[in-house]
């Protein structure tokens, strides 16, 4: 890793860039100030001349990413005389190019943003919302059929398309990458949202109560989802399940063991459903629609899948992390193979980028507070994912 020249005129930016690489590789909790200093070829105290702590470095990186997107939006909107498709395409292309160029920043926001100080989280949230509001305003001018809330939903979905570059390392030539992302976002912005929630079917009744193990898994999943893994203790989990903290250890050896059980169960549900869908489908398009239904059902039915996605990979043991990653890749590869067969104009890498964009929309919107309470969200996720995959 390159060190910083002592004469470099922008030491803060260079330090932040090196720290971003370390945060991305090891996770926020796996990096200390001395690690950043060593990568820069300076001492730990020298880092403190520029930043108060590593939290301030993370904020510098992420706020810089927001600023770049604001600049790209301002540049595109400054040329708008009237809302037309060509101008919107220019905006989408500009943001897509920025996303491809700085996909590391998107990854840090997605996985490490919760480690920011509350005031920095609020600042990024405020500026992101303002950005989305400006997008929604232009979209409503282009599509008078949309109300403010629906326009905002579509803009959040488009932002997820751009952010999807952070969840995988697949790449194609930069120009083609940006073109593909812009096209996927364009499909999202043209979606006709369902007017009513689709019936999800009755929730079956039950006999008795959950076993103690299931109670602990449910309690842990909810707490991890609300607070994050590192902010929850075994005592918190026990209290939520109605037992003393030490009693949790009779069922799970550690908090990490609970997390692994949650993640593995969510993954198994997806794989079992995928097998059922594949065997019951007449063609690739039908199979993809079945996978969309399955994914949305699992994602919105409990918080387990969201918890497994939002927790640092380094939280798992090496063996568990490797196994969960293998399962995830196998699952995604099924989507990619089906999409490649249904849309032969896409090569394998382009199909993978497209699949990740569709999955990221569902993952993001299901945990975005401004939209995840919509009555029709499950139906809307299905329509959005199908649009990204171009299923008609």
Short mmCIF file of N, CA and C in Angstrom, two decimals, residues 264-343:
data_model
loop_
_atom_site.label_atom_id
_atom_site.label_comp_id
_atom_site.label_asym_id
_atom_site.label_seq_id
_atom_site.Cartn_x
_atom_site.Cartn_y
_atom_site.Cartn_z
N UNK A 264 -27.52 -18.44 8.95
CA UNK A 264 -27.61 -19.73 8.26
C UNK A 264 -29.06 -20.11 8.00
N UNK A 265 -29.94 -19.82 8.94
CA UNK A 265 -31.35 -20.16 8.74
C UNK A 265 -31.95 -19.35 7.59
N UNK A 266 -31.62 -18.05 7.53
CA UNK A 266 -32.12 -17.23 6.43
C UNK A 266 -31.61 -17.75 5.10
N UNK A 267 -30.32 -18.12 5.04
CA UNK A 267 -29.74 -18.63 3.80
C UNK A 267 -30.39 -19.94 3.39
N UNK A 268 -30.63 -20.82 4.35
CA UNK A 268 -31.26 -22.11 4.03
C UNK A 268 -32.67 -21.92 3.49
N UNK A 269 -33.40 -20.96 4.04
CA UNK A 269 -34.75 -20.70 3.54
C UNK A 269 -34.71 -20.28 2.07
N UNK A 270 -33.77 -19.41 1.74
CA UNK A 270 -33.66 -18.95 0.36
C UNK A 270 -33.29 -20.10 -0.57
N UNK A 271 -32.33 -20.93 -0.16
CA UNK A 271 -31.89 -22.03 -1.02
C UNK A 271 -33.00 -23.05 -1.23
N UNK A 272 -33.72 -23.37 -0.18
CA UNK A 272 -34.82 -24.34 -0.31
C UNK A 272 -35.90 -23.81 -1.24
N UNK A 273 -36.23 -22.53 -1.08
CA UNK A 273 -37.23 -21.93 -1.94
C UNK A 273 -36.76 -21.87 -3.39
N UNK A 274 -35.48 -21.57 -3.58
CA UNK A 274 -34.94 -21.50 -4.94
C UNK A 274 -35.03 -22.86 -5.64
N UNK A 275 -34.76 -23.92 -4.90
CA UNK A 275 -34.87 -25.26 -5.48
C UNK A 275 -36.30 -25.58 -5.85
N UNK A 276 -37.23 -25.21 -4.97
CA UNK A 276 -38.64 -25.44 -5.26
C UNK A 276 -39.07 -24.68 -6.50
N UNK A 277 -38.66 -23.42 -6.60
CA UNK A 277 -39.02 -22.59 -7.75
C UNK A 277 -38.46 -23.17 -9.04
N UNK A 278 -37.20 -23.56 -9.00
CA UNK A 278 -36.55 -24.08 -10.21
C UNK A 278 -37.27 -25.32 -10.72
N UNK A 279 -37.65 -26.21 -9.83
CA UNK A 279 -38.31 -27.45 -10.24
C UNK A 279 -39.72 -27.22 -10.76
N UNK A 280 -40.37 -26.13 -10.30
CA UNK A 280 -41.77 -25.90 -10.67
C UNK A 280 -41.93 -24.97 -11.87
N UNK A 281 -40.85 -24.40 -12.39
CA UNK A 281 -40.95 -23.38 -13.43
C UNK A 281 -40.82 -23.97 -14.83
N UNK A 282 -41.58 -23.40 -15.76
CA UNK A 282 -41.56 -23.89 -17.14
C UNK A 282 -40.43 -23.27 -17.96
N UNK A 283 -39.99 -22.07 -17.59
CA UNK A 283 -38.90 -21.42 -18.32
C UNK A 283 -38.16 -20.48 -17.39
N UNK A 284 -37.12 -19.84 -17.94
CA UNK A 284 -36.25 -19.00 -17.11
C UNK A 284 -36.98 -17.77 -16.56
N UNK A 285 -37.82 -17.15 -17.37
CA UNK A 285 -38.53 -15.96 -16.91
C UNK A 285 -39.47 -16.31 -15.77
N UNK A 286 -40.18 -17.41 -15.90
CA UNK A 286 -41.06 -17.84 -14.81
C UNK A 286 -40.25 -18.14 -13.55
N UNK A 287 -39.09 -18.76 -13.73
CA UNK A 287 -38.24 -19.07 -12.58
C UNK A 287 -37.75 -17.79 -11.90
N UNK A 288 -37.36 -16.79 -12.69
CA UNK A 288 -36.91 -15.53 -12.10
C UNK A 288 -38.04 -14.84 -11.34
N UNK A 289 -39.22 -14.88 -11.90
CA UNK A 289 -40.36 -14.30 -11.17
C UNK A 289 -40.62 -15.06 -9.87
N UNK A 290 -40.45 -16.37 -9.91
CA UNK A 290 -40.62 -17.16 -8.70
C UNK A 290 -39.56 -16.83 -7.66
N UNK A 291 -38.33 -16.61 -8.11
CA UNK A 291 -37.26 -16.23 -7.19
C UNK A 291 -37.52 -14.86 -6.58
N UNK A 292 -38.05 -13.95 -7.38
CA UNK A 292 -38.40 -12.63 -6.84
C UNK A 292 -39.44 -12.77 -5.75
N UNK A 293 -40.51 -13.53 -6.01
CA UNK A 293 -41.55 -13.74 -5.00
C UNK A 293 -40.95 -14.33 -3.73
N UNK A 294 -40.10 -15.33 -3.90
CA UNK A 294 -39.49 -16.00 -2.75
C UNK A 294 -38.62 -15.04 -1.96
N UNK A 295 -37.80 -14.27 -2.65
CA UNK A 295 -36.87 -13.38 -1.97
C UNK A 295 -37.61 -12.31 -1.18
N UNK A 296 -38.63 -11.71 -1.80
CA UNK A 296 -39.40 -10.67 -1.11
C UNK A 296 -40.13 -11.26 0.09
N UNK A 297 -40.64 -12.46 -0.04
CA UNK A 297 -41.36 -13.09 1.07
C UNK A 297 -40.43 -13.33 2.25
N UNK A 298 -39.23 -13.85 1.99
CA UNK A 298 -38.29 -14.09 3.08
C UNK A 298 -37.79 -12.78 3.67
N UNK A 299 -37.53 -11.81 2.81
CA UNK A 299 -36.98 -10.54 3.27
C UNK A 299 -37.97 -9.76 4.13
N UNK A 300 -39.23 -9.74 3.72
CA UNK A 300 -40.23 -8.95 4.45
C UNK A 300 -40.92 -9.76 5.55
N UNK A 301 -40.70 -11.07 5.57
CA UNK A 301 -41.36 -11.91 6.57
C UNK A 301 -40.69 -11.89 7.92
N UNK A 302 -39.39 -11.60 7.97
CA UNK A 302 -38.66 -11.51 9.23
C UNK A 302 -37.43 -10.64 9.00
N UNK A 303 -36.72 -10.35 10.11
CA UNK A 303 -35.53 -9.49 9.98
C UNK A 303 -34.26 -10.31 9.83
N UNK A 304 -34.37 -11.63 9.78
CA UNK A 304 -33.18 -12.48 9.77
C UNK A 304 -32.26 -12.18 8.59
N UNK A 305 -32.84 -12.06 7.39
CA UNK A 305 -32.03 -11.84 6.20
C UNK A 305 -31.37 -10.46 6.26
N UNK A 306 -32.12 -9.46 6.71
CA UNK A 306 -31.55 -8.12 6.83
C UNK A 306 -30.39 -8.11 7.83
N UNK A 307 -30.52 -8.85 8.92
CA UNK A 307 -29.46 -8.91 9.93
C UNK A 307 -28.21 -9.55 9.35
N UNK A 308 -28.38 -10.63 8.62
CA UNK A 308 -27.21 -11.32 8.07
C UNK A 308 -26.48 -10.47 7.05
N UNK A 309 -27.20 -9.59 6.34
CA UNK A 309 -26.58 -8.73 5.35
C UNK A 309 -25.91 -7.50 5.96
N UNK A 310 -26.43 -7.04 7.10
CA UNK A 310 -25.96 -5.77 7.65
C UNK A 310 -24.86 -5.93 8.68
N UNK A 311 -24.42 -7.15 8.94
CA UNK A 311 -23.39 -7.39 9.94
C UNK A 311 -22.04 -7.60 9.27
N UNK A 312 -21.00 -7.04 9.87
CA UNK A 312 -19.65 -7.20 9.33
C UNK A 312 -19.32 -8.66 9.10
N UNK A 313 -18.74 -8.96 7.95
CA UNK A 313 -18.32 -10.33 7.67
C UNK A 313 -17.29 -10.81 8.68
N UNK A 314 -16.47 -9.88 9.21
CA UNK A 314 -15.43 -10.27 10.15
C UNK A 314 -15.99 -10.69 11.50
N UNK A 315 -17.30 -10.49 11.73
CA UNK A 315 -17.92 -10.92 12.97
C UNK A 315 -18.01 -12.43 13.05
N UNK A 316 -18.12 -13.08 11.91
CA UNK A 316 -18.20 -14.53 11.87
C UNK A 316 -16.81 -15.14 11.99
N UNK A 317 -16.76 -16.39 12.40
CA UNK A 317 -15.49 -17.10 12.37
C UNK A 317 -15.09 -17.30 10.91
N UNK A 318 -13.83 -17.62 10.69
CA UNK A 318 -13.35 -17.80 9.32
C UNK A 318 -14.15 -18.88 8.60
N UNK A 319 -14.40 -19.99 9.29
CA UNK A 319 -15.13 -21.10 8.66
C UNK A 319 -16.58 -20.72 8.39
N UNK A 320 -17.23 -20.09 9.37
CA UNK A 320 -18.63 -19.71 9.19
C UNK A 320 -18.78 -18.67 8.09
N UNK A 321 -17.88 -17.68 8.12
CA UNK A 321 -17.94 -16.64 7.09
C UNK A 321 -17.75 -17.20 5.70
N UNK A 322 -16.81 -18.11 5.57
CA UNK A 322 -16.56 -18.72 4.26
C UNK A 322 -17.76 -19.53 3.79
N UNK A 323 -18.39 -20.24 4.71
CA UNK A 323 -19.56 -21.05 4.34
C UNK A 323 -20.73 -20.17 3.94
N UNK A 324 -20.99 -19.11 4.70
CA UNK A 324 -22.09 -18.21 4.36
C UNK A 324 -21.83 -17.51 3.03
N UNK A 325 -20.58 -17.15 2.79
CA UNK A 325 -20.24 -16.52 1.51
C UNK A 325 -20.45 -17.49 0.36
N UNK A 326 -20.09 -18.75 0.57
CA UNK A 326 -20.28 -19.76 -0.48
C UNK A 326 -21.77 -19.92 -0.79
N UNK A 327 -22.59 -19.98 0.27
CA UNK A 327 -24.03 -20.12 0.07
C UNK A 327 -24.60 -18.92 -0.69
N UNK A 328 -24.17 -17.73 -0.28
CA UNK A 328 -24.65 -16.53 -0.94
C UNK A 328 -24.26 -16.52 -2.42
N UNK A 329 -23.03 -16.89 -2.72
CA UNK A 329 -22.59 -16.89 -4.11
C UNK A 329 -23.32 -17.94 -4.92
N UNK A 330 -23.58 -19.11 -4.32
CA UNK A 330 -24.33 -20.14 -5.03
C UNK A 330 -25.74 -19.66 -5.35
N UNK A 331 -26.33 -18.96 -4.38
CA UNK A 331 -27.69 -18.46 -4.56
C UNK A 331 -27.73 -17.43 -5.69
N UNK A 332 -26.82 -16.46 -5.64
CA UNK A 332 -26.79 -15.43 -6.67
C UNK A 332 -26.49 -16.04 -8.04
N UNK A 333 -25.64 -17.05 -8.06
CA UNK A 333 -25.28 -17.67 -9.35
C UNK A 333 -26.50 -18.30 -10.02
N UNK A 334 -27.47 -18.77 -9.24
CA UNK A 334 -28.69 -19.32 -9.83
C UNK A 334 -29.46 -18.22 -10.57
N UNK A 335 -29.56 -17.05 -9.95
CA UNK A 335 -30.21 -15.93 -10.61
C UNK A 335 -29.46 -15.55 -11.89
N UNK A 336 -28.14 -15.48 -11.78
CA UNK A 336 -27.32 -15.05 -12.92
C UNK A 336 -27.47 -16.01 -14.09
N UNK A 337 -27.45 -17.31 -13.81
CA UNK A 337 -27.59 -18.30 -14.87
C UNK A 337 -28.94 -18.19 -15.56
N UNK A 338 -29.99 -17.99 -14.77
CA UNK A 338 -31.33 -17.86 -15.35
C UNK A 338 -31.45 -16.59 -16.17
N UNK A 339 -30.90 -15.49 -15.66
CA UNK A 339 -30.98 -14.23 -16.40
C UNK A 339 -30.16 -14.31 -17.68
N UNK A 340 -29.00 -14.94 -17.62
CA UNK A 340 -28.19 -15.09 -18.82
C UNK A 340 -28.91 -15.86 -19.90
N UNK A 341 -29.67 -16.91 -19.49
CA UNK A 341 -30.42 -17.69 -20.46
C UNK A 341 -31.62 -16.91 -21.00
N UNK A 342 -32.25 -16.12 -20.13
CA UNK A 342 -33.43 -15.35 -20.55
C UNK A 342 -33.04 -14.12 -21.36
N UNK A 343 -31.86 -13.55 -21.09
CA UNK A 343 -31.40 -12.35 -21.77
C UNK A 343 -29.99 -12.59 -22.33
#
